[in-house]
Short mmCIF file of C-alpha atoms in Angstrom, two decimals:
data_model
loop_
_atom_site.label_atom_id
_atom_site.label_comp_id
_atom_site.label_asym_id
_atom_site.label_seq_id
_atom_site.Cartn_x
_atom_site.Cartn_y
_atom_site.Cartn_z
CA MET A 1 3.79 2.36 -21.95
CA ARG A 2 3.79 2.44 -18.16
CA ARG A 3 6.90 0.87 -16.72
CA LEU A 4 6.92 -1.67 -13.90
CA PRO A 5 10.25 -0.86 -12.15
CA VAL A 6 12.00 -3.65 -10.24
CA TYR A 7 14.95 -2.86 -7.97
CA LEU A 8 17.26 -5.65 -6.78
CA LEU A 9 19.40 -4.78 -3.74
CA LEU A 10 22.17 -7.37 -3.61
CA ASP A 11 24.67 -7.98 -0.82
CA THR A 12 28.14 -8.33 -2.35
CA SER A 13 30.13 -8.28 0.89
CA ALA A 14 33.12 -10.57 1.45
CA SER A 15 30.98 -13.29 3.03
CA MET A 16 29.38 -13.82 -0.40
CA LYS A 17 32.74 -14.74 -1.96
CA GLY A 18 32.96 -18.04 -3.82
CA GLU A 19 29.89 -20.20 -4.36
CA PRO A 20 27.33 -17.65 -3.06
CA ILE A 21 28.32 -14.87 -5.46
CA GLU A 22 28.45 -17.32 -8.38
CA ALA A 23 25.05 -18.68 -7.39
CA LEU A 24 23.72 -15.11 -7.24
CA ILE A 25 24.90 -14.37 -10.78
CA LYS A 26 23.38 -17.58 -12.13
CA GLY A 27 20.14 -16.89 -10.25
CA ILE A 28 19.78 -13.47 -11.85
CA ASP A 29 20.46 -15.00 -15.26
CA THR A 30 17.73 -17.57 -14.60
CA MET A 31 15.30 -14.83 -13.63
CA ILE A 32 16.01 -12.70 -16.70
CA ARG A 33 15.63 -15.65 -19.08
CA ALA A 34 12.32 -16.60 -17.48
CA LEU A 35 10.97 -13.04 -17.66
CA ARG A 36 11.93 -12.73 -21.32
CA GLN A 37 9.53 -15.57 -22.08
CA ASN A 38 6.64 -13.51 -20.68
CA PRO A 39 5.18 -11.12 -23.33
CA GLN A 40 3.66 -8.79 -20.73
CA ALA A 41 6.91 -8.59 -18.78
CA ILE A 42 8.87 -7.78 -21.94
CA GLU A 43 6.58 -4.83 -22.52
CA SER A 44 6.59 -3.32 -19.04
CA VAL A 45 9.34 -4.61 -16.70
CA TYR A 46 12.47 -2.53 -16.14
CA ILE A 47 15.17 -3.83 -13.81
CA SER A 48 17.85 -2.03 -11.80
CA ILE A 49 20.57 -3.64 -9.69
CA ILE A 50 22.05 -1.94 -6.65
CA THR A 51 24.91 -3.70 -4.88
CA PHE A 52 26.16 -3.01 -1.38
CA SER A 53 29.33 -3.91 0.51
CA ASN A 54 31.36 -1.13 2.18
CA THR A 55 29.21 1.32 0.22
CA ALA A 56 26.23 1.07 -2.12
CA GLN A 57 26.31 1.64 -5.86
CA VAL A 58 24.01 1.45 -8.85
CA LEU A 59 25.47 -1.42 -10.84
CA ILE A 60 22.76 -1.33 -13.52
CA PRO A 61 20.27 1.55 -13.84
CA LEU A 62 16.64 0.87 -14.77
CA THR A 63 16.85 -1.11 -18.01
CA ASP A 64 14.21 -2.84 -20.11
CA LEU A 65 14.37 -6.63 -20.26
CA GLY A 66 15.39 -6.72 -23.90
CA SER A 67 18.46 -4.56 -23.28
CA PHE A 68 19.40 -5.89 -19.84
CA GLN A 69 22.93 -7.34 -19.58
CA MET A 70 24.32 -8.61 -16.31
CA THR A 71 27.80 -7.47 -15.34
CA GLU A 72 30.42 -9.03 -13.11
CA LEU A 73 29.91 -9.11 -9.35
CA LYS A 74 32.79 -9.04 -6.88
CA ALA A 75 32.45 -9.98 -3.23
CA THR A 76 34.43 -7.73 -0.90
CA GLY A 77 34.03 -5.56 2.18
CA GLN A 78 31.24 -5.50 4.73
CA THR A 79 27.44 -5.00 4.63
CA ALA A 80 26.28 -1.40 4.21
CA LEU A 81 22.56 -2.16 4.03
CA GLY A 82 21.58 1.29 5.27
CA ALA A 83 23.47 2.91 2.40
CA ALA A 84 21.66 0.64 -0.07
CA LEU A 85 18.26 1.61 1.36
CA ARG A 86 19.09 5.31 1.11
CA LEU A 87 20.36 4.90 -2.45
CA VAL A 88 17.34 2.96 -3.72
CA THR A 89 15.05 5.57 -2.15
CA ASP A 90 16.87 8.36 -3.99
CA ARG A 91 16.71 6.39 -7.25
CA ILE A 92 12.98 5.72 -6.87
CA ASN A 93 12.33 9.38 -6.13
CA SER A 94 14.31 10.52 -9.18
CA GLU A 95 13.53 7.77 -11.71
CA ILE A 96 9.86 6.91 -11.26
CA LYS A 97 7.62 9.03 -13.45
CA ARG A 98 4.64 10.54 -11.68
CA THR A 99 2.74 13.16 -13.65
CA MET A 100 -0.75 14.63 -13.51
CA GLU A 101 -1.10 15.03 -17.30
CA GLU A 102 -0.51 11.36 -18.08
CA LYS A 103 -0.25 8.09 -16.21
CA GLY A 104 3.16 7.57 -14.69
CA ASP A 105 5.01 4.37 -13.88
CA TRP A 106 3.60 1.66 -11.65
CA LYS A 107 4.81 1.57 -8.07
CA PRO A 108 8.20 -0.18 -7.96
CA ILE A 109 8.92 -3.63 -6.61
CA VAL A 110 11.97 -3.99 -4.37
CA PHE A 111 13.80 -7.24 -3.61
CA ILE A 112 16.56 -7.25 -0.98
CA MET A 113 19.01 -10.12 -0.58
CA THR A 114 21.65 -10.29 2.16
CA ASP A 115 23.62 -12.96 3.96
CA GLY A 116 25.01 -10.90 6.82
CA VAL A 117 24.59 -8.24 9.50
CA PRO A 118 24.58 -4.52 8.59
CA ILE A 119 27.64 -2.54 9.66
CA ASP A 120 26.18 0.94 9.09
CA ASP A 121 23.17 2.88 10.36
CA TRP A 122 20.57 0.62 8.73
CA LYS A 123 17.77 2.04 10.89
CA LYS A 124 18.19 5.52 9.48
CA GLY A 125 18.30 3.98 6.01
CA ALA A 126 15.13 2.00 6.73
CA ASP A 127 13.32 5.10 7.98
CA TYR A 128 14.28 6.94 4.81
CA PHE A 129 13.22 3.98 2.64
CA ALA A 130 9.82 3.99 4.36
CA THR A 131 9.14 7.44 2.91
CA CYS A 132 8.91 6.10 -0.64
CA LYS A 133 5.95 4.10 -1.91
CA THR A 134 6.53 0.62 -3.30
CA ALA A 135 4.10 -1.98 -4.59
CA TYR A 136 5.75 -4.45 -2.26
CA THR A 137 9.18 -5.11 -0.80
CA VAL A 138 10.52 -8.59 -0.17
CA ALA A 139 13.70 -9.31 1.80
CA CYS A 140 15.59 -12.58 1.52
CA ALA A 141 17.93 -13.80 4.27
CA ALA A 142 20.44 -16.01 2.48
CA GLY A 143 22.11 -18.48 4.82
CA SER A 144 22.18 -18.76 8.59
CA HIS A 145 24.16 -15.58 9.32
CA ALA A 146 21.66 -13.05 7.94
CA ASP A 147 19.95 -10.92 10.59
CA THR A 148 16.25 -11.54 9.99
CA SER A 149 15.23 -9.25 12.86
CA VAL A 150 16.70 -6.32 10.93
CA LEU A 151 14.96 -7.33 7.71
CA LYS A 152 11.59 -7.59 9.49
CA GLN A 153 11.92 -3.95 10.50
CA ILE A 154 12.36 -3.00 6.85
CA THR A 155 9.49 -5.08 5.46
CA PRO A 156 7.02 -7.60 6.90
CA HIS A 157 7.69 -9.82 3.90
CA VAL A 158 10.83 -11.78 4.75
CA ILE A 159 11.85 -15.20 3.46
CA SER A 160 14.94 -17.24 4.23
CA LEU A 161 17.20 -19.64 2.39
CA GLU A 162 19.04 -22.17 4.52
CA LYS A 163 21.97 -22.09 2.11
CA ALA A 164 23.23 -19.51 -0.35
CA ASP A 165 24.02 -22.20 -2.90
CA GLU A 166 23.15 -22.51 -6.58
CA ASP A 167 20.04 -24.66 -6.13
CA SER A 168 18.52 -22.41 -3.48
CA MET A 169 19.36 -19.22 -5.36
CA SER A 170 17.91 -20.60 -8.59
CA ARG A 171 14.64 -21.49 -6.88
CA PHE A 172 14.45 -18.08 -5.23
CA PHE A 173 15.05 -16.18 -8.45
CA LEU A 174 12.59 -18.36 -10.35
CA TRP A 175 10.02 -17.44 -7.71
CA MET A 176 10.96 -13.79 -8.18
CA SER A 177 10.45 -14.10 -11.93
CA SER A 178 7.03 -15.70 -11.35
CA SER A 179 6.07 -12.90 -8.96
CA ILE A 180 7.21 -10.17 -11.34
CA GLY A 181 5.52 -11.94 -14.25
CA THR A 182 2.25 -12.20 -12.34
CA THR A 183 2.40 -8.51 -11.55
CA SER A 184 3.13 -7.54 -15.16
CA VAL A 185 0.22 -9.65 -16.42
CA ARG A 186 -2.08 -8.07 -13.85
CA VAL A 187 -1.23 -4.49 -14.77
CA GLU A 188 -1.24 -5.12 -18.52
CA SER A 189 -4.57 -6.96 -18.42
CA ASN A 190 -6.46 -4.79 -15.95
CA GLY A 191 -4.78 -1.42 -16.02
CA ASP A 192 -6.12 0.84 -13.29
CA THR A 193 -9.22 -1.29 -12.75
CA LEU A 194 -7.46 -3.63 -10.31
CA GLY A 195 -3.93 -2.34 -10.38
CA LEU A 196 -1.06 -4.17 -8.76
CA PRO A 197 -1.63 -7.41 -6.83
CA SER A 198 -0.99 -7.67 -3.14
CA LEU A 199 1.81 -9.92 -1.96
CA ASP A 200 -0.55 -12.69 -0.90
CA GLU A 201 -1.83 -12.91 -4.48
CA LEU A 202 1.62 -13.83 -5.80
CA PRO A 203 2.80 -17.41 -6.41
CA PRO A 204 3.82 -19.12 -3.14
CA PRO A 205 7.57 -19.62 -2.66
CA PRO A 206 8.97 -23.16 -3.12
CA PRO A 207 8.59 -25.45 -0.07
CA ASP A 208 12.27 -25.20 0.87
CA ILE A 209 12.14 -21.40 1.03
CA ASN A 210 10.84 -20.37 4.44
CA ILE A 211 8.43 -17.49 5.00
CA LEU A 212 9.27 -15.80 8.31
#
């Protein structure tokens, strides 16, 4: 079975403390429950969570949906986005199977969520991230303090949430689950004939989530 790897890069800096971090946890739970109702996703989707504050760390390595269990998130420190981009690049390069003898994994999907301004060398991290091939990368600016100009230099696909509250997070993660589900159906149904969809073939975000 070819895996469809999904990497979530989540900002857990101090500005996420309180309602935002709780909303983030509930949003991920909503996404996982929705994906588990999709037979194609159950068969192919693997999810990894990378968090970043003062540094970046792999909170959950690539795990199939059936075995996935969310762990506690703590909001502290600043926003080392560059470190997260370097780390996810290294993980993609080491974890994604690409062989000539048999079909490897599908190109990974990367979702980035942040509510702040990077404090490290994000540009170097972005340049390094650009060396790896993804199916698509989507960045979400959560709240009014996120630097969308930085995110647009990482990926052209940037959306924004006015508030990092539970309702907004839930809608965003439900959209993520729909997008991942659509991709898993596409690859399971068509294999290499059509391959992965482009971003504009995915479900449109909810009306209150702005495409930048």
